[in-house]
């Protein structure tokens, strides 16, 4: 059973690598960013609240995010293993995760993988990122372009750019990562479940390393 957390700065490749892992290992991806973006698109109360923070590159309050993950991990499709992508991002979130896994679900994390990418590369990656709003597949205009410009290979839908992938907002998100999220490497290092992976190699090379860790 694989119950893993993906750490890494915005744009490190967590979503890209998760697409491969879920295919090969038959587990689900729980992305708090995707859940929040869906809520924004649906215009729900959660979406209205989250949008204010996301547009500013800030973190959504811990109690809101913890409640979302707690409900999501109880669903049936998570019982065969999961990737937490984008959660936890603060020490209180990590402590709440430990507590909910132990007390509510009687399981523990098996792997925490931190993808390491320098800030300079992140801006290039995120300003060139495109996503399919229909099927969710991610692309990069230079490193992983679709066959037809701005059109999804899988479902022929016009690709979109995320609202928070503007250079100014990316810089704010990177600051938040260095101020609040990077501490989680120490937190999980002390639990001896952290592995770091060089995220600057090609997506296939990065995936090979991750597959070796998970196999
Ligand atoms: P979230 O959606 O989680 O964004 P993020 O962590 O900033 O990560 P990204 O999705 O931007 O990047 P990624 O690592 O998945 O990279 P990707 O694979 O796409 O969060 C968004 C917002 O929601 C937050 O700012 C916050 O407001 C809120 N939020 C979410 N979770 C929260 C929480 N727990 N607490 C509070 N608030 C929360 O790759 C990026 C690009 O690079 C792509 O174009 C890809 O094709 C390309 N690429 C990938 N790998 C490579 C490679 N090896 N070489 C070259 N290019 C590559």
Short mmCIF file of C-alpha atoms and ligand atoms in Angstrom, two decimals:
data_model
loop_
_atom_site.label_atom_id
_atom_site.label_comp_id
_atom_site.label_asym_id
_atom_site.label_seq_id
_atom_site.Cartn_x
_atom_site.Cartn_y
_atom_site.Cartn_z
CA UNK A 1 0.00 0.00 0.00
CA UNK A 2 1.28 3.46 -0.92
CA UNK A 3 0.11 6.41 1.19
CA UNK A 4 2.38 9.21 0.09
CA UNK A 5 2.90 12.94 0.41
CA UNK A 6 4.43 14.93 -2.46
CA UNK A 7 6.43 17.94 -1.27
CA UNK A 8 8.12 20.52 -3.44
CA UNK A 9 7.82 24.14 -4.51
CA UNK A 10 5.07 25.28 -6.88
CA UNK A 11 5.89 23.98 -10.35
CA UNK A 12 8.30 21.28 -9.14
CA UNK A 13 6.38 18.68 -11.16
CA UNK A 14 4.15 17.15 -8.46
CA UNK A 15 1.09 17.09 -10.73
CA UNK A 16 3.09 15.84 -13.73
CA UNK A 17 4.61 12.96 -11.77
CA UNK A 18 1.30 12.12 -10.06
CA UNK A 19 -0.26 11.43 -13.49
CA UNK A 20 2.27 8.60 -14.03
CA UNK A 21 2.12 7.23 -10.49
CA UNK A 22 -1.65 6.87 -10.47
CA UNK A 23 -1.52 4.98 -13.80
CA UNK A 24 1.22 2.57 -12.70
CA UNK A 25 0.31 2.02 -9.06
CA UNK A 26 -3.50 2.25 -9.21
CA UNK A 27 -3.79 4.80 -6.41
CA UNK A 28 -5.63 8.14 -6.33
CA UNK A 29 -4.25 11.67 -6.35
CA UNK A 30 -5.70 14.06 -3.79
CA UNK A 31 -4.68 17.55 -4.91
CA UNK A 32 -5.87 20.31 -2.61
CA UNK A 33 -5.14 22.84 -5.37
CA UNK A 34 -7.42 20.94 -7.80
CA UNK A 35 -10.18 20.68 -5.17
CA UNK A 36 -9.99 24.42 -4.53
CA UNK A 37 -9.91 25.31 -8.25
CA UNK A 38 -13.03 23.19 -8.81
CA UNK A 39 -14.76 25.01 -5.92
CA UNK A 40 -13.82 28.36 -7.48
CA UNK A 41 -15.17 27.22 -10.87
CA UNK A 42 -18.41 26.00 -9.25
CA UNK A 43 -18.81 29.32 -7.42
CA UNK A 44 -19.35 27.60 -4.04
CA UNK A 45 -18.83 29.33 -0.68
CA UNK A 46 -15.52 27.47 -0.35
CA UNK A 47 -14.53 28.68 -3.82
CA UNK A 48 -15.36 32.31 -3.03
CA UNK A 49 -13.26 32.14 0.13
CA UNK A 50 -10.35 30.27 -1.48
CA UNK A 51 -10.14 32.55 -4.53
CA UNK A 52 -9.14 35.55 -2.43
CA UNK A 53 -6.11 33.67 -1.09
CA UNK A 54 -5.17 31.83 -4.30
CA UNK A 55 -5.17 34.97 -6.45
CA UNK A 56 -2.75 36.54 -3.97
CA UNK A 57 -0.48 33.47 -3.92
CA UNK A 58 -1.29 32.99 -0.21
CA UNK A 59 -2.25 29.80 1.61
CA UNK A 60 -5.91 29.11 2.33
CA UNK A 61 -6.44 28.92 6.16
CA UNK A 62 -5.34 25.65 7.76
CA UNK A 63 -8.73 24.79 9.31
CA UNK A 64 -10.47 25.01 5.91
CA UNK A 65 -7.92 22.79 4.14
CA UNK A 66 -7.68 20.26 6.98
CA UNK A 67 -11.46 19.78 6.92
CA UNK A 68 -11.41 19.17 3.15
CA UNK A 69 -8.65 16.56 3.33
CA UNK A 70 -10.19 14.82 6.33
CA UNK A 71 -13.45 14.28 4.40
CA UNK A 72 -11.67 13.30 1.17
CA UNK A 73 -9.43 10.63 2.76
CA UNK A 74 -12.48 8.87 4.20
CA UNK A 75 -13.89 8.23 0.70
CA UNK A 76 -13.76 4.70 -0.69
CA UNK A 77 -11.34 5.35 -3.52
CA UNK A 78 -8.64 6.42 -1.03
CA UNK A 79 -8.69 3.11 0.81
CA UNK A 80 -6.26 1.46 -1.66
CA UNK A 81 -3.65 4.17 -1.37
CA UNK A 82 -3.24 7.86 -2.22
CA UNK A 83 -0.88 10.65 -3.20
CA UNK A 84 -1.38 13.86 -1.26
CA UNK A 85 -0.32 16.59 -3.71
CA UNK A 86 -0.12 20.06 -2.17
CA UNK A 87 -1.01 18.98 1.37
CA UNK A 88 0.34 19.40 3.98
CA UNK A 89 1.95 22.81 3.47
CA UNK A 90 2.35 23.98 7.08
CA UNK A 91 3.37 22.30 10.34
CA UNK A 92 -0.22 22.50 11.76
CA UNK A 93 -1.46 20.76 8.57
CA UNK A 94 1.18 18.02 8.95
CA UNK A 95 0.27 17.49 12.60
CA UNK A 96 -3.43 17.33 11.72
CA UNK A 97 -2.66 14.81 8.98
CA UNK A 98 -0.75 12.55 11.39
CA UNK A 99 -3.66 12.72 13.80
CA UNK A 100 -6.39 11.97 11.22
CA UNK A 101 -4.43 9.06 9.71
CA UNK A 102 -3.83 7.51 13.11
CA UNK A 103 -7.13 8.20 14.87
CA UNK A 104 -9.69 8.18 12.04
CA UNK A 105 -8.18 5.81 9.50
CA UNK A 106 -5.69 3.67 11.46
CA UNK A 107 -3.00 3.99 8.78
CA UNK A 108 0.28 5.86 8.41
CA UNK A 109 2.25 7.52 5.63
CA UNK A 110 4.53 5.17 3.71
CA UNK A 111 6.50 7.73 1.68
CA UNK A 112 7.18 11.46 1.61
CA UNK A 113 8.93 12.50 -1.60
CA UNK A 114 10.30 16.02 -1.98
CA UNK A 115 10.95 17.18 -5.54
CA UNK A 116 13.86 19.62 -5.56
CA UNK A 117 13.89 22.40 -8.18
CA UNK A 118 15.65 25.80 -8.01
CA UNK A 119 13.52 28.96 -7.96
CA UNK A 120 14.94 30.21 -11.29
CA UNK A 121 13.63 27.18 -13.14
CA UNK A 122 10.21 27.42 -11.46
CA UNK A 123 9.30 30.73 -13.08
CA UNK A 124 10.12 29.36 -16.55
CA UNK A 125 8.05 26.26 -15.87
CA UNK A 126 4.99 27.98 -14.47
CA UNK A 127 4.74 30.81 -16.97
CA UNK A 128 4.76 28.13 -19.74
CA UNK A 129 2.34 25.75 -18.07
CA UNK A 130 -0.99 25.01 -19.77
CA UNK A 131 -3.76 22.73 -18.50
CA UNK A 132 -6.75 21.07 -20.11
CA UNK A 133 -9.90 22.29 -18.30
CA UNK A 134 -11.77 19.20 -19.53
CA UNK A 135 -9.53 16.21 -18.66
CA UNK A 136 -6.95 17.92 -16.45
CA UNK A 137 -3.86 16.91 -18.45
CA UNK A 138 -0.92 19.27 -17.97
CA UNK A 139 1.47 20.59 -20.66
CA UNK A 140 4.37 23.01 -21.02
CA UNK A 141 4.59 25.17 -24.14
CA UNK A 142 8.31 24.33 -24.57
CA UNK A 143 9.11 21.20 -22.50
CA UNK A 144 5.93 19.18 -23.12
CA UNK A 145 3.90 20.87 -25.86
CA UNK A 146 0.63 19.51 -27.24
CA UNK A 147 0.66 18.29 -30.86
CA UNK A 148 -1.68 21.12 -31.93
CA UNK A 149 -0.86 24.51 -30.42
CA UNK A 150 -2.94 25.20 -27.25
CA UNK A 151 -5.22 22.15 -27.89
CA UNK A 152 -5.35 19.07 -25.63
CA UNK A 153 -4.04 15.87 -27.31
CA UNK A 154 -6.46 13.73 -25.30
CA UNK A 155 -9.79 15.53 -25.74
CA UNK A 156 -9.28 18.33 -28.27
CA UNK A 157 -10.18 21.06 -25.76
CA UNK A 158 -8.62 24.56 -25.76
CA UNK A 159 -5.89 24.66 -23.07
CA UNK A 160 -5.94 27.32 -20.35
CA UNK A 161 -3.37 29.10 -18.19
CA UNK A 162 -3.94 29.17 -14.44
CA UNK A 163 -4.80 32.57 -12.90
CA UNK A 164 -2.00 32.19 -10.33
CA UNK A 165 0.67 31.45 -12.97
CA UNK A 166 1.49 35.14 -13.47
CA UNK A 167 5.13 35.94 -12.68
CA UNK A 168 4.29 38.29 -9.79
CA UNK A 169 2.01 35.68 -8.13
CA UNK A 170 4.52 32.86 -8.75
CA UNK A 171 7.13 34.85 -6.79
CA UNK A 172 4.68 35.23 -3.88
CA UNK A 173 3.93 31.48 -3.95
CA UNK A 174 7.67 30.73 -3.87
CA UNK A 175 8.08 33.01 -0.82
CA UNK A 176 5.26 31.16 0.95
CA UNK A 177 6.96 27.84 0.13
CA UNK A 178 10.31 28.98 1.58
CA UNK A 179 8.72 30.57 4.66
CA UNK A 180 6.20 27.87 5.60
CA UNK A 181 6.38 24.65 3.62
CA UNK A 182 10.09 23.91 3.44
CA UNK A 183 10.08 23.19 7.20
CA UNK A 184 8.14 20.02 6.47
CA UNK A 185 11.34 18.43 5.15
CA UNK A 186 12.72 18.52 8.71
CA UNK A 187 9.39 17.36 10.11
CA UNK A 188 9.31 14.24 7.91
CA UNK A 189 13.10 13.80 8.01
CA UNK A 190 12.78 13.24 11.76
CA UNK A 191 10.15 10.54 11.05
CA UNK A 192 12.64 8.89 8.62
CA UNK A 193 10.14 8.73 5.75
CA UNK A 194 11.51 11.56 3.60
CA UNK A 195 13.29 11.00 0.27
CA UNK A 196 14.47 13.88 -1.89
CA UNK A 197 14.47 13.59 -5.69
CA UNK A 198 16.20 15.86 -8.20
CA UNK A 199 13.22 17.42 -10.01
CA UNK A 200 15.37 19.26 -12.58
CA UNK A 201 15.95 16.21 -14.77
CA UNK A 202 13.55 15.35 -17.60
CA UNK A 203 10.07 14.19 -16.52
CA UNK A 204 10.93 10.59 -17.55
CA UNK A 205 14.19 10.59 -15.57
CA UNK A 206 12.43 12.06 -12.52
CA UNK A 207 9.72 9.42 -12.80
CA UNK A 208 12.27 6.59 -13.02
CA UNK A 209 13.73 7.72 -9.66
CA UNK A 210 10.28 7.97 -8.09
CA UNK A 211 9.25 4.55 -9.40
CA UNK A 212 12.39 2.99 -7.89
CA UNK A 213 11.51 4.56 -4.52
CA UNK A 214 7.90 3.35 -4.61
CA UNK A 215 8.57 -0.15 -5.98
P1 LIG B 1 -1.45 23.97 -5.96
O1 LIG B 1 -2.41 23.71 -7.05
O2 LIG B 1 -1.13 22.88 -5.00
O3 LIG B 1 -0.14 24.53 -6.64
P2 LIG B 1 1.42 24.35 -6.31
O4 LIG B 1 1.86 23.58 -5.16
O5 LIG B 1 1.84 25.76 -6.34
O6 LIG B 1 1.90 23.44 -7.39
P3 LIG B 1 1.63 23.47 -8.87
O7 LIG B 1 0.35 22.76 -9.21
O8 LIG B 1 1.72 24.90 -9.37
O9 LIG B 1 2.90 22.72 -9.46
P4 LIG B 1 3.29 21.19 -9.63
O10 LIG B 1 4.41 20.87 -8.71
O11 LIG B 1 2.10 20.29 -9.63
O12 LIG B 1 3.92 21.29 -11.10
P5 LIG B 1 3.41 20.70 -12.50
O13 LIG B 1 3.53 19.22 -12.53
O14 LIG B 1 2.11 21.32 -12.90
O15 LIG B 1 -1.92 25.21 -5.08
C1 LIG B 1 -2.46 26.39 -5.65
C2 LIG B 1 -2.96 27.30 -4.54
O16 LIG B 1 -4.04 26.65 -3.80
C3 LIG B 1 -1.95 27.69 -3.45
O17 LIG B 1 -1.17 28.80 -3.83
C4 LIG B 1 -2.88 27.98 -2.26
O18 LIG B 1 -3.47 29.24 -2.37
C5 LIG B 1 -3.96 26.93 -2.40
N1 LIG B 1 -3.66 25.69 -1.67
C6 LIG B 1 -3.49 24.43 -2.21
N2 LIG B 1 -3.19 23.54 -1.25
C7 LIG B 1 -3.18 24.22 -0.07
C8 LIG B 1 -2.89 23.85 1.27
N3 LIG B 1 -2.56 22.57 1.60
N4 LIG B 1 -2.96 24.81 2.22
C9 LIG B 1 -3.30 26.07 1.92
N5 LIG B 1 -3.55 26.51 0.66
C10 LIG B 1 -3.49 25.58 -0.33
O19 LIG B 1 4.59 21.27 -13.47
C11 LIG B 1 4.71 22.67 -13.73
C12 LIG B 1 5.09 22.87 -15.22
O20 LIG B 1 6.41 22.36 -15.44
C13 LIG B 1 4.18 22.12 -16.20
O21 LIG B 1 4.00 22.93 -17.35
C14 LIG B 1 4.96 20.86 -16.57
O22 LIG B 1 4.69 20.41 -17.90
C15 LIG B 1 6.41 21.32 -16.43
N6 LIG B 1 7.29 20.27 -15.93
C16 LIG B 1 7.01 19.34 -14.97
N7 LIG B 1 8.08 18.55 -14.75
C17 LIG B 1 9.06 19.02 -15.57
C18 LIG B 1 10.42 18.61 -15.79
N8 LIG B 1 10.97 17.59 -15.14
N9 LIG B 1 11.14 19.31 -16.71
C19 LIG B 1 10.60 20.36 -17.39
N10 LIG B 1 9.31 20.76 -17.22
C20 LIG B 1 8.57 20.11 -16.33
#
